[in-house]
PDB file of C-alpha atoms in Angstrom:
ATOM      1  CA  MET A   1       0.000   0.000   0.000  1.00 44.00           C
ATOM      2  CA  ARG A   2       1.461   3.331  -1.085  1.00 51.00           C
ATOM      3  CA  ILE A   3       1.164   6.242   1.342  1.00 50.00           C
ATOM      4  CA  ASN A   4       0.699   9.728  -0.039  1.00 55.00           C
ATOM      5  CA  VAL A   5       3.306  11.814   1.806  1.00 57.00           C
ATOM      6  CA  ARG A   6       1.338  15.034   1.357  1.00 57.00           C
ATOM      7  CA  LEU A   7      -1.785  13.498   2.827  1.00 54.00           C
ATOM      8  CA  ALA A   8       0.164  11.983   5.715  1.00 55.00           C
ATOM      9  CA  ALA A   9       1.783  15.341   6.521  1.00 56.00           C
ATOM     10  CA  ALA A  10      -1.534  17.162   6.331  1.00 54.00           C
ATOM     11  CA  LEU A  11      -3.178  14.604   8.588  1.00 53.00           C
ATOM     12  CA  ALA A  12      -0.335  14.869  11.085  1.00 55.00           C
ATOM     13  CA  LEU A  13      -0.736  18.648  11.163  1.00 53.00           C
ATOM     14  CA  ALA A  14      -4.499  18.327  11.554  1.00 52.00           C
ATOM     15  CA  ALA A  15      -4.044  15.870  14.406  1.00 51.00           C
ATOM     16  CA  ALA A  16      -1.639  18.259  16.092  1.00 52.00           C
ATOM     17  CA  GLY A  17      -4.168  21.055  15.725  1.00 50.00           C
ATOM     18  CA  LEU A  18      -6.933  18.941  17.194  1.00 46.00           C
ATOM     19  CA  ALA A  19      -4.701  17.812  20.051  1.00 45.00           C
ATOM     20  CA  ALA A  20      -3.783  21.411  20.810  1.00 47.00           C
ATOM     21  CA  GLY A  21      -7.439  22.355  20.826  1.00 46.00           C
ATOM     22  CA  LEU A  22      -8.344  19.510  23.122  1.00 42.00           C
ATOM     23  CA  ALA A  23      -5.417  20.235  25.415  1.00 43.00           C
ATOM     24  CA  THR A  24      -6.617  23.789  25.925  1.00 42.00           C
ATOM     25  CA  GLY A  25     -10.120  22.562  26.653  1.00 43.00           C
ATOM     26  CA  GLY A  26     -11.527  24.788  23.943  1.00 43.00           C
ATOM     27  CA  ASP A  27     -10.521  27.915  25.848  1.00 43.00           C
ATOM     28  CA  ALA A  28     -10.327  30.652  23.241  1.00 41.00           C
ATOM     29  CA  SER A  29      -8.164  32.977  25.314  1.00 40.00           C
ATOM     30  CA  GLY A  30      -5.023  33.272  23.259  1.00 40.00           C
ATOM     31  CA  GLY A  31      -6.215  30.352  21.146  1.00 41.00           C
ATOM     32  CA  PHE A  32      -7.424  29.936  17.598  1.00 42.00           C
ATOM     33  CA  GLY A  33     -10.463  32.130  18.024  1.00 41.00           C
ATOM     34  CA  THR A  34      -8.284  35.040  19.078  1.00 43.00           C
ATOM     35  CA  ALA A  35      -8.103  37.578  16.314  1.00 42.00           C
ATOM     36  CA  ARG A  36      -4.766  38.505  14.871  1.00 46.00           C
ATOM     37  CA  PRO A  37      -3.397  41.759  16.153  1.00 46.00           C
ATOM     38  CA  PRO A  38      -4.269  44.566  13.745  1.00 45.00           C
ATOM     39  CA  ALA A  39      -1.608  45.463  11.227  1.00 46.00           C
ATOM     40  CA  THR A  40       0.221  48.570  12.239  1.00 39.00           C
ATOM     41  CA  ALA A  41       2.251  51.056  10.293  1.00 38.00           C
ATOM     42  CA  SER A  42       5.993  50.666  10.340  1.00 39.00           C
ATOM     43  CA  SER A  43       8.166  53.044  12.305  1.00 40.00           C
ATOM     44  CA  ASP A  44       8.487  55.270   9.234  1.00 42.00           C
ATOM     45  CA  GLY A  45       4.682  55.537   8.962  1.00 39.00           C
ATOM     46  CA  ALA A  46       4.399  53.322   5.880  1.00 41.00           C
ATOM     47  CA  ALA A  47       1.557  50.848   5.551  1.00 42.00           C
ATOM     48  CA  PRO A  48       2.315  47.190   6.364  1.00 49.00           C
ATOM     49  CA  GLU A  49       3.547  45.080   3.493  1.00 66.00           C
ATOM     50  CA  ALA A  50       0.681  43.461   1.569  1.00 87.00           C
ATOM     51  CA  LEU A  51       0.562  39.672   1.354  1.00 89.00           C
ATOM     52  CA  SER A  52       0.901  39.743  -2.437  1.00 90.00           C
ATOM     53  CA  ASP A  53       4.009  41.932  -2.157  1.00 92.00           C
ATOM     54  CA  ARG A  54       5.485  39.617   0.445  1.00 91.00           C
ATOM     55  CA  LEU A  55       4.824  36.539  -1.698  1.00 93.00           C
ATOM     56  CA  ALA A  56       6.394  38.221  -4.733  1.00 94.00           C
ATOM     57  CA  GLU A  57       9.472  39.110  -2.681  1.00 93.00           C
ATOM     58  CA  ILE A  58       9.825  35.531  -1.422  1.00 93.00           C
ATOM     59  CA  ARG A  59       9.350  34.152  -4.952  1.00 95.00           C
ATOM     60  CA  ARG A  60      12.169  36.370  -6.228  1.00 95.00           C
ATOM     61  CA  SER A  61      14.423  35.376  -3.325  1.00 94.00           C
ATOM     62  CA  LEU A  62      13.869  31.704  -4.059  1.00 95.00           C
ATOM     63  CA  ALA A  63      14.611  32.143  -7.780  1.00 95.00           C
ATOM     64  CA  ILE A  64      11.626  30.013  -8.759  1.00 96.00           C
ATOM     65  CA  ARG A  65      12.318  28.279 -12.069  1.00 96.00           C
ATOM     66  CA  PRO A  66       9.664  27.932 -14.784  1.00 96.00           C
ATOM     67  CA  ASP A  67       9.217  24.228 -13.943  1.00 96.00           C
ATOM     68  CA  GLN A  68       8.482  25.220 -10.320  1.00 95.00           C
ATOM     69  CA  GLU A  69       6.053  28.015 -11.152  1.00 95.00           C
ATOM     70  CA  ALA A  70       2.871  25.930 -10.846  1.00 94.00           C
ATOM     71  CA  ALA A  71       3.863  24.669  -7.386  1.00 93.00           C
ATOM     72  CA  TRP A  72       4.756  28.193  -6.263  1.00 94.00           C
ATOM     73  CA  GLN A  73       1.474  29.564  -7.598  1.00 94.00           C
ATOM     74  CA  ASP A  74      -0.459  26.844  -5.725  1.00 93.00           C
ATOM     75  CA  TYR A  75       1.392  27.778  -2.514  1.00 93.00           C
ATOM     76  CA  ALA A  76       0.754  31.503  -3.000  1.00 93.00           C
ATOM     77  CA  ASP A  77      -2.926  30.818  -3.733  1.00 93.00           C
ATOM     78  CA  ALA A  78      -3.184  28.737  -0.553  1.00 91.00           C
ATOM     79  CA  MET A  79      -1.654  31.569   1.514  1.00 91.00           C
ATOM     80  CA  ARG A  80      -4.124  34.053   0.011  1.00 91.00           C
ATOM     81  CA  TYR A  81      -7.014  31.679   0.678  1.00 91.00           C
ATOM     82  CA  LEU A  82      -5.927  31.148   4.295  1.00 89.00           C
ATOM     83  CA  ASP A  83      -5.623  34.888   4.787  1.00 88.00           C
ATOM     84  CA  GLN A  84      -9.146  35.448   3.449  1.00 88.00           C
ATOM     85  CA  ALA A  85     -10.558  32.506   5.447  1.00 85.00           C
ATOM     86  CA  THR A  86      -9.028  33.934   8.623  1.00 84.00           C
ATOM     87  CA  GLN A  87     -10.411  37.390   7.898  1.00 84.00           C
ATOM     88  CA  ASP A  88     -13.857  35.829   7.367  1.00 84.00           C
ATOM     89  CA  PHE A  89     -13.539  33.842  10.611  1.00 82.00           C
ATOM     90  CA  GLU A  90     -12.498  36.919  12.560  1.00 81.00           C
ATOM     91  CA  GLN A  91     -15.371  38.916  11.051  1.00 84.00           C
ATOM     92  CA  ARG A  92     -17.892  36.255  12.099  1.00 81.00           C
ATOM     93  CA  GLN A  93     -16.333  36.251  15.555  1.00 79.00           C
ATOM     94  CA  ALA A  94     -16.530  40.036  15.827  1.00 82.00           C
ATOM     95  CA  GLU A  95     -20.203  39.864  14.852  1.00 85.00           C
ATOM     96  CA  GLY A  96     -20.848  37.313  17.594  1.00 82.00           C
ATOM     97  CA  GLY A  97     -21.516  34.442  15.211  1.00 73.00           C
ATOM     98  CA  ALA A  98     -21.196  30.834  16.334  1.00 71.00           C
ATOM     99  CA  GLN A  99     -17.672  29.513  15.800  1.00 71.00           C
ATOM    100  CA  ASP A 100     -16.201  26.038  15.600  1.00 74.00           C
ATOM    101  CA  ASP A 101     -12.590  26.751  16.518  1.00 76.00           C
ATOM    102  CA  ARG A 102     -11.468  23.125  16.299  1.00 79.00           C
ATOM    103  CA  MET A 103     -12.915  22.641  12.825  1.00 82.00           C
ATOM    104  CA  GLU A 104     -11.385  25.889  11.608  1.00 81.00           C
ATOM    105  CA  ARG A 105      -8.016  24.947  13.107  1.00 79.00           C
ATOM    106  CA  SER A 106      -8.154  21.542  11.401  1.00 82.00           C
ATOM    107  CA  ARG A 107      -9.086  23.092   8.073  1.00 83.00           C
ATOM    108  CA  HIS A 108      -6.233  25.600   8.280  1.00 83.00           C
ATOM    109  CA  ALA A 109      -3.769  22.901   9.327  1.00 82.00           C
ATOM    110  CA  LEU A 110      -4.746  20.680   6.407  1.00 86.00           C
ATOM    111  CA  LEU A 111      -4.513  23.497   3.888  1.00 87.00           C
ATOM    112  CA  LEU A 112      -1.228  24.791   5.269  1.00 85.00           C
ATOM    113  CA  GLY A 113       0.272  21.290   5.444  1.00 86.00           C
ATOM    114  CA  ALA A 114      -0.754  20.443   1.885  1.00 89.00           C
ATOM    115  CA  ALA A 115       0.608  23.752   0.543  1.00 89.00           C
ATOM    116  CA  ILE A 116       3.956  23.308   2.283  1.00 89.00           C
ATOM    117  CA  GLY A 117       4.166  19.653   1.246  1.00 90.00           C
ATOM    118  CA  ASP A 118       3.576  20.478  -2.412  1.00 90.00           C
ATOM    119  CA  LEU A 119       6.121  23.250  -2.286  1.00 91.00           C
ATOM    120  CA  GLN A 120       8.711  20.948  -0.709  1.00 93.00           C
ATOM    121  CA  LYS A 121       8.193  18.331  -3.429  1.00 94.00           C
ATOM    122  CA  ASN A 122       8.895  20.857  -6.147  1.00 95.00           C
ATOM    123  CA  LEU A 123      11.763  22.888  -4.741  1.00 95.00           C
ATOM    124  CA  SER A 124      15.366  21.833  -4.392  1.00 95.00           C
ATOM    125  CA  PRO A 125      16.461  21.071  -0.810  1.00 95.00           C
ATOM    126  CA  ASP A 126      18.369  24.375  -0.724  1.00 95.00           C
ATOM    127  CA  GLN A 127      15.386  26.331  -2.023  1.00 94.00           C
ATOM    128  CA  PHE A 128      13.074  24.687   0.473  1.00 93.00           C
ATOM    129  CA  ALA A 129      15.423  25.444   3.371  1.00 92.00           C
ATOM    130  CA  ARG A 130      15.450  29.087   2.271  1.00 92.00           C
ATOM    131  CA  ALA A 131      11.675  29.028   1.792  1.00 91.00           C
ATOM    132  CA  ARG A 132      11.210  27.813   5.367  1.00 89.00           C
ATOM    133  CA  ARG A 133      13.333  30.697   6.669  1.00 87.00           C
ATOM    134  CA  LEU A 134      11.645  33.281   4.459  1.00 87.00           C
ATOM    135  CA  THR A 135       8.114  32.110   5.227  1.00 84.00           C
ATOM    136  CA  GLU A 136       8.588  31.421   8.927  1.00 78.00           C
ATOM    137  CA  ASP A 137       6.278  34.246   9.932  1.00 76.00           C
ATOM    138  CA  LEU A 138       4.031  34.069   6.856  1.00 77.00           C
ATOM    139  CA  ALA A 139       1.793  31.346   8.294  1.00 72.00           C
ATOM    140  CA  SER A 140       1.171  33.430  11.395  1.00 69.00           C
ATOM    141  CA  SER A 141       0.268  36.423   9.273  1.00 71.00           C
ATOM    142  CA  VAL A 142      -2.473  34.490   7.431  1.00 74.00           C
ATOM    143  CA  THR A 143      -3.915  32.477  10.325  1.00 67.00           C
ATOM    144  CA  CYS A 144      -5.484  33.158  13.690  1.00 59.00           C
ATOM    145  CA  VAL A 145      -3.268  33.170  16.770  1.00 51.00           C
ATOM    146  CA  GLY A 146      -4.001  29.605  17.912  1.00 48.00           C
ATOM    147  CA  LEU A 147      -2.682  27.923  14.786  1.00 46.00           C
ATOM    148  CA  ARG A 148       0.698  29.654  15.024  1.00 45.00           C
ATOM    149  CA  GLY A 149       2.178  27.126  17.427  1.00 44.00           C
ATOM    150  CA  ILE A 150       1.354  24.172  15.193  1.00 41.00           C
TER     151      ILE A 150
END
């Protein structure tokens, strides 16, 4: 029986997210349901860097080759989707809507794990090591607070 590495990694991340949720007893204080801190201007008064600008900068730094472009685009699309999904979640939370933090955490973990797994398969080991360094804080900028430790 052949095991899909991407699926196994995504499931492991989802399990970690569920375990973290269960370990906190669903307490949202500082957990997944906690909204991201608002973006603030930099010390020179400039607006915070947009996600698309950040992704473009990382892509250039990694020197993505044409044969890697599809994998990079899938990763960038996943980061944009996660950012929008988190904004939607935080909006529902701010409006007092019912939230399922554990389900949202699992969904984010699966999407993030799959995106990273696909990227790893298509980059050279050196590129992926650089990608991990360059994107270390990217996941926390597109997800709610509670997922950041996963």
